[in-house]
mmCIF file of C-alpha atoms and ligand atoms in Angstrom:
data_model
loop_
_atom_site.group_PDB
_atom_site.id
_atom_site.type_symbol
_atom_site.label_atom_id
_atom_site.label_comp_id
_atom_site.label_asym_id
_atom_site.label_seq_id
_atom_site.Cartn_x
_atom_site.Cartn_y
_atom_site.Cartn_z
ATOM 1 C CA UNK A 161 -9.412 28.979 14.182
ATOM 2 C CA UNK A 162 -6.398 26.902 13.037
ATOM 3 C CA UNK A 163 -3.899 28.725 10.862
ATOM 4 C CA UNK A 164 -3.091 27.568 7.350
ATOM 5 C CA UNK A 165 0.273 26.294 8.605
ATOM 6 C CA UNK A 166 -1.222 24.134 11.358
ATOM 7 C CA UNK A 167 -3.941 22.899 9.040
ATOM 8 C CA UNK A 168 -2.617 22.670 5.489
ATOM 9 C CA UNK A 169 -4.925 21.333 2.810
ATOM 10 C CA UNK A 170 -5.493 17.651 3.359
ATOM 11 C CA UNK A 171 -4.205 15.182 0.791
ATOM 12 C CA UNK A 172 -6.783 13.155 -1.098
ATOM 13 C CA UNK A 173 -6.132 9.423 -0.780
ATOM 14 C CA UNK A 174 -7.685 6.645 -2.900
ATOM 15 C CA UNK A 175 -7.204 3.089 -1.604
ATOM 16 C CA UNK A 176 -7.285 0.025 -3.881
ATOM 17 C CA UNK A 177 -8.151 -3.309 -2.248
ATOM 18 C CA UNK A 178 -9.086 -6.858 -3.216
ATOM 19 C CA UNK A 179 -10.083 -8.377 0.125
ATOM 20 C CA UNK A 180 -10.470 -7.800 3.849
ATOM 21 C CA UNK A 181 -9.251 -4.233 3.859
ATOM 22 C CA UNK A 182 -7.906 -4.155 7.408
ATOM 23 C CA UNK A 183 -4.977 -1.938 6.346
ATOM 24 C CA UNK A 184 -7.406 0.337 4.501
ATOM 25 C CA UNK A 185 -9.562 0.659 7.645
ATOM 26 C CA UNK A 186 -6.522 1.351 9.813
ATOM 27 C CA UNK A 187 -5.412 4.111 7.427
ATOM 28 C CA UNK A 188 -8.913 5.614 7.199
ATOM 29 C CA UNK A 189 -9.091 5.710 11.001
ATOM 30 C CA UNK A 190 -5.699 7.428 11.240
ATOM 31 C CA UNK A 191 -7.025 10.059 8.815
ATOM 32 C CA UNK A 192 -10.290 10.511 10.700
ATOM 33 C CA UNK A 193 -8.327 10.913 13.961
ATOM 34 C CA UNK A 194 -6.177 13.595 12.281
ATOM 35 C CA UNK A 195 -3.026 11.503 12.687
ATOM 36 C CA UNK A 196 -2.498 11.795 8.927
ATOM 37 C CA UNK A 197 -2.968 15.052 7.033
ATOM 38 C CA UNK A 198 -5.255 13.345 4.537
ATOM 39 C CA UNK A 199 -8.676 11.926 3.811
ATOM 40 C CA UNK A 200 -9.510 8.579 2.278
ATOM 41 C CA UNK A 201 -11.859 9.895 -0.415
ATOM 42 C CA UNK A 202 -12.593 6.548 -2.074
ATOM 43 C CA UNK A 203 -12.002 2.814 -1.770
ATOM 44 C CA UNK A 204 -12.029 0.832 -5.011
ATOM 45 C CA UNK A 205 -12.021 -2.967 -5.288
ATOM 46 C CA UNK A 206 -11.574 -5.307 -8.237
ATOM 47 C CA UNK A 207 -13.605 -8.015 -6.511
ATOM 48 C CA UNK A 208 -17.283 -7.810 -5.540
ATOM 49 C CA UNK A 209 -16.686 -9.907 -2.423
ATOM 50 C CA UNK A 210 -14.016 -7.582 -1.035
ATOM 51 C CA UNK A 211 -15.212 -7.255 2.567
ATOM 52 C CA UNK A 212 -13.398 -3.939 2.859
ATOM 53 C CA UNK A 213 -15.974 -2.226 0.625
ATOM 54 C CA UNK A 214 -18.776 -2.562 3.188
ATOM 55 C CA UNK A 215 -16.461 -1.451 6.002
ATOM 56 C CA UNK A 216 -15.442 1.665 4.064
ATOM 57 C CA UNK A 217 -19.089 2.470 3.304
ATOM 58 C CA UNK A 218 -19.847 2.261 7.041
ATOM 59 C CA UNK A 219 -17.233 4.971 7.606
ATOM 60 C CA UNK A 220 -18.979 7.154 5.029
ATOM 61 C CA UNK A 221 -16.292 6.673 2.385
ATOM 62 C CA UNK A 222 -17.219 6.454 -1.323
ATOM 63 C CA UNK A 223 -16.785 2.920 -2.642
ATOM 64 C CA UNK A 224 -16.559 1.458 -6.121
ATOM 65 C CA UNK A 225 -16.268 -1.982 -7.617
ATOM 66 C CA UNK A 226 -14.373 -2.170 -10.905
ATOM 67 C CA UNK A 227 -14.327 -5.859 -11.934
ATOM 68 C CA UNK A 228 -11.266 -6.908 -13.885
ATOM 69 C CA UNK A 229 -13.330 -9.746 -15.385
ATOM 70 C CA UNK A 230 -15.339 -7.249 -17.475
ATOM 71 C CA UNK A 231 -12.369 -6.184 -19.600
ATOM 72 C CA UNK A 232 -10.672 -7.846 -22.547
ATOM 73 C CA UNK A 233 -7.121 -7.321 -21.331
ATOM 74 C CA UNK A 234 -5.065 -5.779 -18.537
ATOM 75 C CA UNK A 235 -4.569 -2.501 -20.385
ATOM 76 C CA UNK A 236 -8.324 -2.015 -20.890
ATOM 77 C CA UNK A 237 -8.942 -2.753 -17.229
ATOM 78 C CA UNK A 238 -6.225 -0.352 -16.148
ATOM 79 C CA UNK A 239 -7.643 2.387 -18.401
ATOM 80 C CA UNK A 240 -11.053 1.993 -16.752
ATOM 81 C CA UNK A 241 -9.404 2.019 -13.332
ATOM 82 C CA UNK A 242 -7.425 5.170 -14.209
ATOM 83 C CA UNK A 243 -10.670 6.944 -15.120
ATOM 84 C CA UNK A 244 -12.419 5.949 -11.891
ATOM 85 C CA UNK A 245 -9.419 6.842 -9.717
ATOM 86 C CA UNK A 246 -8.830 10.116 -11.586
ATOM 87 C CA UNK A 247 -12.418 11.202 -10.877
ATOM 88 C CA UNK A 248 -11.425 11.576 -7.197
ATOM 89 C CA UNK A 249 -8.427 13.814 -8.013
ATOM 90 C CA UNK A 250 -6.095 11.907 -5.684
ATOM 91 C CA UNK A 251 -2.781 13.124 -4.328
ATOM 92 C CA UNK A 252 -1.892 9.583 -3.290
ATOM 93 C CA UNK A 253 -2.995 6.079 -4.281
ATOM 94 C CA UNK A 254 -2.550 3.307 -1.738
ATOM 95 C CA UNK A 255 -2.518 -0.391 -2.659
ATOM 96 C CA UNK A 256 -3.603 -2.358 0.411
ATOM 97 C CA UNK A 257 -3.965 -6.028 -0.422
ATOM 98 C CA UNK A 258 -4.697 -5.173 -4.062
ATOM 99 C CA UNK A 259 -4.010 -8.368 -5.969
ATOM 100 C CA UNK A 260 -3.854 -7.285 -9.631
ATOM 101 C CA UNK A 261 -0.611 -6.464 -11.366
ATOM 102 C CA UNK A 262 -0.860 -2.930 -12.778
ATOM 103 C CA UNK A 263 0.383 -2.180 -16.288
ATOM 104 C CA UNK A 264 2.196 1.010 -17.358
ATOM 105 C CA UNK A 265 -1.240 2.375 -18.365
ATOM 106 C CA UNK A 266 -2.061 2.801 -14.664
ATOM 107 C CA UNK A 267 1.411 3.399 -13.250
ATOM 108 C CA UNK A 268 2.288 6.163 -15.730
ATOM 109 C CA UNK A 269 -1.020 7.952 -15.083
ATOM 110 C CA UNK A 270 -0.109 8.360 -11.398
ATOM 111 C CA UNK A 271 3.692 8.218 -11.522
ATOM 112 C CA UNK A 272 5.351 8.995 -8.147
ATOM 113 C CA UNK A 273 2.156 8.859 -6.107
ATOM 114 C CA UNK A 274 1.321 5.161 -5.787
ATOM 115 C CA UNK A 275 2.422 3.053 -2.786
ATOM 116 C CA UNK A 276 2.114 -0.602 -1.852
ATOM 117 C CA UNK A 277 2.623 -2.682 1.276
ATOM 118 C CA UNK A 278 4.239 -5.999 0.478
ATOM 119 C CA UNK A 279 4.573 -8.793 3.047
ATOM 120 C CA UNK A 280 8.286 -9.537 2.711
ATOM 121 C CA UNK A 281 11.660 -7.936 3.320
ATOM 122 C CA UNK A 282 12.128 -6.742 -0.256
ATOM 123 C CA UNK A 283 14.029 -7.391 -2.465
ATOM 124 C CA UNK A 284 13.337 -10.904 -1.090
ATOM 125 C CA UNK A 285 10.146 -12.690 -2.121
ATOM 126 C CA UNK A 286 8.504 -10.482 -4.706
ATOM 127 C CA UNK A 287 5.082 -11.718 -5.831
ATOM 128 C CA UNK A 288 2.715 -14.073 -4.007
ATOM 129 C CA UNK A 289 2.757 -16.550 -1.061
ATOM 130 C CA UNK A 290 5.584 -14.753 0.703
ATOM 131 C CA UNK A 291 4.976 -16.204 4.186
ATOM 132 C CA UNK A 292 5.122 -19.795 2.991
ATOM 133 C CA UNK A 293 8.209 -19.063 0.896
ATOM 134 C CA UNK A 294 10.039 -17.586 3.911
ATOM 135 C CA UNK A 295 9.144 -20.694 5.941
ATOM 136 C CA UNK A 296 10.180 -23.070 3.159
ATOM 137 C CA UNK A 297 13.536 -21.301 2.869
ATOM 138 C CA UNK A 298 14.179 -21.823 6.594
ATOM 139 C CA UNK A 299 14.536 -18.079 7.184
ATOM 140 C CA UNK A 300 14.892 -16.862 10.757
ATOM 141 C CA UNK A 301 13.231 -13.550 10.068
ATOM 142 C CA UNK A 302 10.556 -12.157 7.830
ATOM 143 C CA UNK A 303 8.842 -8.817 7.518
ATOM 144 C CA UNK A 304 7.027 -6.244 5.470
ATOM 145 C CA UNK A 305 7.958 -3.395 3.152
ATOM 146 C CA UNK A 306 6.218 -0.210 2.103
ATOM 147 C CA UNK A 307 7.439 0.876 -1.331
ATOM 148 C CA UNK A 308 6.621 3.208 -4.182
ATOM 149 C CA UNK A 309 4.928 1.409 -7.059
ATOM 150 C CA UNK A 310 6.736 1.479 -10.386
ATOM 151 C CA UNK A 311 6.297 -0.594 -13.523
ATOM 152 C CA UNK A 312 8.562 -3.266 -12.012
ATOM 153 C CA UNK A 313 6.408 -5.539 -9.840
ATOM 154 C CA UNK A 314 7.334 -5.160 -6.144
ATOM 155 C CA UNK A 315 10.502 -3.493 -7.428
ATOM 156 C CA UNK A 316 9.920 0.205 -6.735
ATOM 157 C CA UNK A 317 12.013 2.058 -4.116
ATOM 158 C CA UNK A 318 11.505 0.774 -0.567
ATOM 159 C CA UNK A 319 10.482 3.446 1.957
ATOM 160 C CA UNK A 320 10.244 1.541 5.251
ATOM 161 C CA UNK A 321 10.511 -2.047 6.432
ATOM 162 C CA UNK A 322 9.678 -3.836 9.649
ATOM 163 C CA UNK A 323 11.167 -7.182 10.682
ATOM 164 C CA UNK A 324 9.602 -10.015 12.662
ATOM 165 C CA UNK A 325 11.206 -13.220 13.989
ATOM 166 C CA UNK A 326 10.241 -16.638 12.638
ATOM 167 C CA UNK A 327 9.800 -19.274 15.366
ATOM 168 C CA UNK A 328 10.297 -22.995 14.726
ATOM 169 C CA UNK A 329 6.651 -24.016 15.007
ATOM 170 C CA UNK A 330 5.280 -21.135 12.922
ATOM 171 C CA UNK A 331 2.687 -21.725 10.228
ATOM 172 C CA UNK A 332 2.145 -19.299 7.352
ATOM 173 C CA UNK A 333 -0.945 -18.035 9.231
ATOM 174 C CA UNK A 334 1.097 -17.311 12.386
ATOM 175 C CA UNK A 335 3.578 -15.396 10.315
ATOM 176 C CA UNK A 336 0.894 -13.487 8.441
ATOM 177 C CA UNK A 337 -0.635 -12.389 11.743
ATOM 178 C CA UNK A 338 2.730 -11.261 13.118
ATOM 179 C CA UNK A 339 3.422 -9.343 9.905
ATOM 180 C CA UNK A 340 -0.037 -7.745 9.944
ATOM 181 C CA UNK A 341 0.682 -6.165 13.345
ATOM 182 C CA UNK A 342 3.704 -4.474 11.805
ATOM 183 C CA UNK A 343 1.722 -3.390 8.751
ATOM 184 C CA UNK A 344 -0.662 -1.465 10.997
ATOM 185 C CA UNK A 345 2.309 0.453 12.421
ATOM 186 C CA UNK A 346 4.389 1.241 9.355
ATOM 187 C CA UNK A 347 1.830 1.980 6.627
ATOM 188 C CA UNK A 348 0.190 4.903 8.480
ATOM 189 C CA UNK A 349 3.625 6.255 9.396
ATOM 190 C CA UNK A 350 4.782 6.325 5.762
ATOM 191 C CA UNK A 351 1.491 7.841 4.604
ATOM 192 C CA UNK A 352 1.836 10.500 7.285
ATOM 193 C CA UNK A 353 5.288 11.419 5.906
ATOM 194 C CA UNK A 354 3.943 11.624 2.365
ATOM 195 C CA UNK A 355 0.942 13.728 3.360
ATOM 196 C CA UNK A 356 3.230 16.112 5.268
ATOM 197 C CA UNK A 357 5.270 16.612 2.051
ATOM 198 C CA UNK A 358 8.317 15.000 3.688
ATOM 199 C CA UNK A 359 8.501 12.011 1.329
ATOM 200 C CA UNK A 360 8.888 11.983 -2.454
ATOM 201 C CA UNK A 361 9.759 9.651 -5.288
ATOM 202 C CA UNK A 362 12.562 11.151 -7.392
ATOM 203 C CA UNK A 363 14.910 9.908 -10.125
ATOM 204 C CA UNK A 364 17.345 8.913 -7.347
ATOM 205 C CA UNK A 365 14.728 6.906 -5.456
ATOM 206 C CA UNK A 366 12.651 7.572 -2.361
ATOM 207 C CA UNK A 367 13.662 10.805 -0.582
ATOM 208 C CA UNK A 368 12.697 11.525 3.043
ATOM 209 C CA UNK A 369 13.449 14.964 4.528
ATOM 210 C CA UNK A 370 15.895 15.582 1.683
ATOM 211 C CA UNK A 371 17.872 12.338 2.167
ATOM 212 C CA UNK A 372 17.780 9.568 -0.445
ATOM 213 C CA UNK A 373 16.819 6.271 1.192
ATOM 214 C CA UNK A 374 18.833 3.063 0.716
ATOM 215 C CA UNK A 375 17.794 -0.297 -0.696
ATOM 216 C CA UNK A 376 15.978 -1.218 2.536
ATOM 217 C CA UNK A 377 14.377 2.204 2.998
ATOM 218 C CA UNK A 378 14.577 4.395 6.078
ATOM 219 C CA UNK A 379 16.833 3.043 8.789
ATOM 220 C CA UNK A 380 17.104 5.095 11.976
ATOM 221 C CA UNK A 381 20.863 4.504 12.485
HETATM 222 N N1 NHR B 471 1.762 -3.234 -10.094
HETATM 223 C C1 NHR B 471 2.940 -2.688 -10.415
HETATM 224 N N2 NHR B 471 3.079 -2.210 -11.646
HETATM 225 N N3 NHR B 471 3.977 -2.606 -9.553
HETATM 226 C C2 NHR B 471 3.836 -3.087 -8.308
HETATM 227 O O1 NHR B 471 4.855 -2.999 -7.487
HETATM 228 C C3 NHR B 471 2.608 -3.698 -7.904
HETATM 229 C C4 NHR B 471 1.566 -3.743 -8.853
HETATM 230 C C5 NHR B 471 0.340 -4.328 -8.528
HETATM 231 C C6 NHR B 471 0.134 -4.902 -7.294
HETATM 232 C C7 NHR B 471 0.953 -5.579 -5.055
HETATM 233 C C8 NHR B 471 1.766 -6.897 -5.084
HETATM 234 C C9 NHR B 471 2.158 -7.384 -3.708
HETATM 235 O O2 NHR B 471 2.245 -6.621 -2.751
HETATM 236 C C10 NHR B 471 1.177 -4.883 -6.348
HETATM 237 C C11 NHR B 471 2.401 -4.268 -6.647
HETATM 238 C C12 NHR B 471 -0.535 -9.159 -7.047
HETATM 239 C C13 NHR B 471 0.367 -9.947 -7.759
HETATM 240 C C14 NHR B 471 -0.118 -10.979 -8.741
HETATM 241 O O3 NHR B 471 0.647 -11.759 -9.273
HETATM 242 C C15 NHR B 471 1.719 -9.718 -7.568
HETATM 243 C C16 NHR B 471 2.149 -8.734 -6.687
HETATM 244 C C17 NHR B 471 1.235 -7.950 -5.994
HETATM 245 C C18 NHR B 471 -0.100 -8.171 -6.168
HETATM 246 N N4 NHR B 471 -1.427 -11.003 -9.072
HETATM 247 C C19 NHR B 471 -2.087 -11.916 -10.012
HETATM 248 C C20 NHR B 471 -2.240 -11.244 -11.388
HETATM 249 O O4 NHR B 471 -2.307 -12.024 -12.348
HETATM 250 C C21 NHR B 471 -3.479 -12.264 -9.598
HETATM 251 C C22 NHR B 471 -3.552 -13.038 -8.317
HETATM 252 C C23 NHR B 471 -4.971 -13.144 -7.765
HETATM 253 O O5 NHR B 471 -5.906 -12.539 -8.312
HETATM 254 O O6 NHR B 471 -5.118 -13.793 -6.729
HETATM 255 O O7 NHR B 471 -2.380 -10.018 -11.489
HETATM 256 O O8 NHR B 471 2.481 -8.590 -3.580
HETATM 257 C C1 GAR B 472 -1.659 -7.564 3.711
HETATM 258 O O1 GAR B 472 -1.005 -8.432 4.583
HETATM 259 C C2 GAR B 472 -0.736 -7.160 2.591
HETATM 260 O O2 GAR B 472 0.600 -7.083 2.994
HETATM 261 C C3 GAR B 472 -0.939 -8.286 1.641
HETATM 262 O O3 GAR B 472 -2.310 -8.601 1.706
HETATM 263 C C4 GAR B 472 -2.792 -8.316 3.009
HETATM 264 C C5 GAR B 472 -4.049 -7.502 2.909
HETATM 265 O O4 GAR B 472 -4.690 -7.469 4.135
HETATM 266 N N1 GAR B 472 -0.605 -7.918 0.298
HETATM 267 C C6 GAR B 472 -0.280 -8.828 -0.602
HETATM 268 O O5 GAR B 472 -0.152 -10.000 -0.337
HETATM 269 C C7 GAR B 472 -0.120 -8.289 -1.981
HETATM 270 N N2 GAR B 472 0.245 -9.360 -2.858
HETATM 271 P P1 GAR B 472 -5.897 -6.457 4.357
HETATM 272 O O6 GAR B 472 -6.836 -6.607 3.172
HETATM 273 O O7 GAR B 472 -6.553 -6.914 5.614
HETATM 274 O O8 GAR B 472 -5.310 -5.088 4.462
#
């Protein structure tokens, strides 16, 4: 029988999505394969047509649809979302292609345990359409960032980034595909750190193994 040290209590993870959910699936599979000391206990979408909901259900994960269109304003929606998320008693909330800006109502309810993956090398290109913006700017590289979610949109402390080259003939779709490959590597890695109690959000920023991370997150140098 595994000892308590080898098998500490698994972290409870709730994933918020709006669409395909390929990052969500990748994370759920890492959990099921015991590569992350956690379980995806629920997947919640704000859109009924989020394909990820059916995929999560196939894996035996609880799914919910909380439509933002049913609420008068963002705060009311966020309050409803807080209640649904809270019902799963999560240790960690993962945004994975979740396309609604969260107000302080949500962020303050789960302060220091919400993460997002954003398809740019933050602090560059906060917000939407990041691949096209990198192309339009003539950038030679692009990438993706995992960061803690704070009240400042795409502005919370960066934990880890991955870079990809931009080639002259690239379309936004090419770039998105190249970035996606990196997302599948770095998001599970960061979640593994968090679930092993190695990673925290503090007043100083993101802290990994006791060291405060810089503006671009963990860098192995
Ligand atoms: N909320 C907070 N408070 N902080 C962050 O860092 C957040 C957040 C909510 C979502 C993901 C983010 C991204 O990775 C994210 C980070 C949606 C928009 C947006 O403008 C911006 C950033 C992100 C996600 N959404 C439109 C809105 O009006 C809706 C767009 C649509 O429905 O297609 O909410 O990029
Ligand atoms: C991911 O590429 C993620 O970086 C991006 O949406 C995609 C979701 O894919 N997030 C944003 O653009 C947030 N504004 P998935 O649903 O297949 O995981």
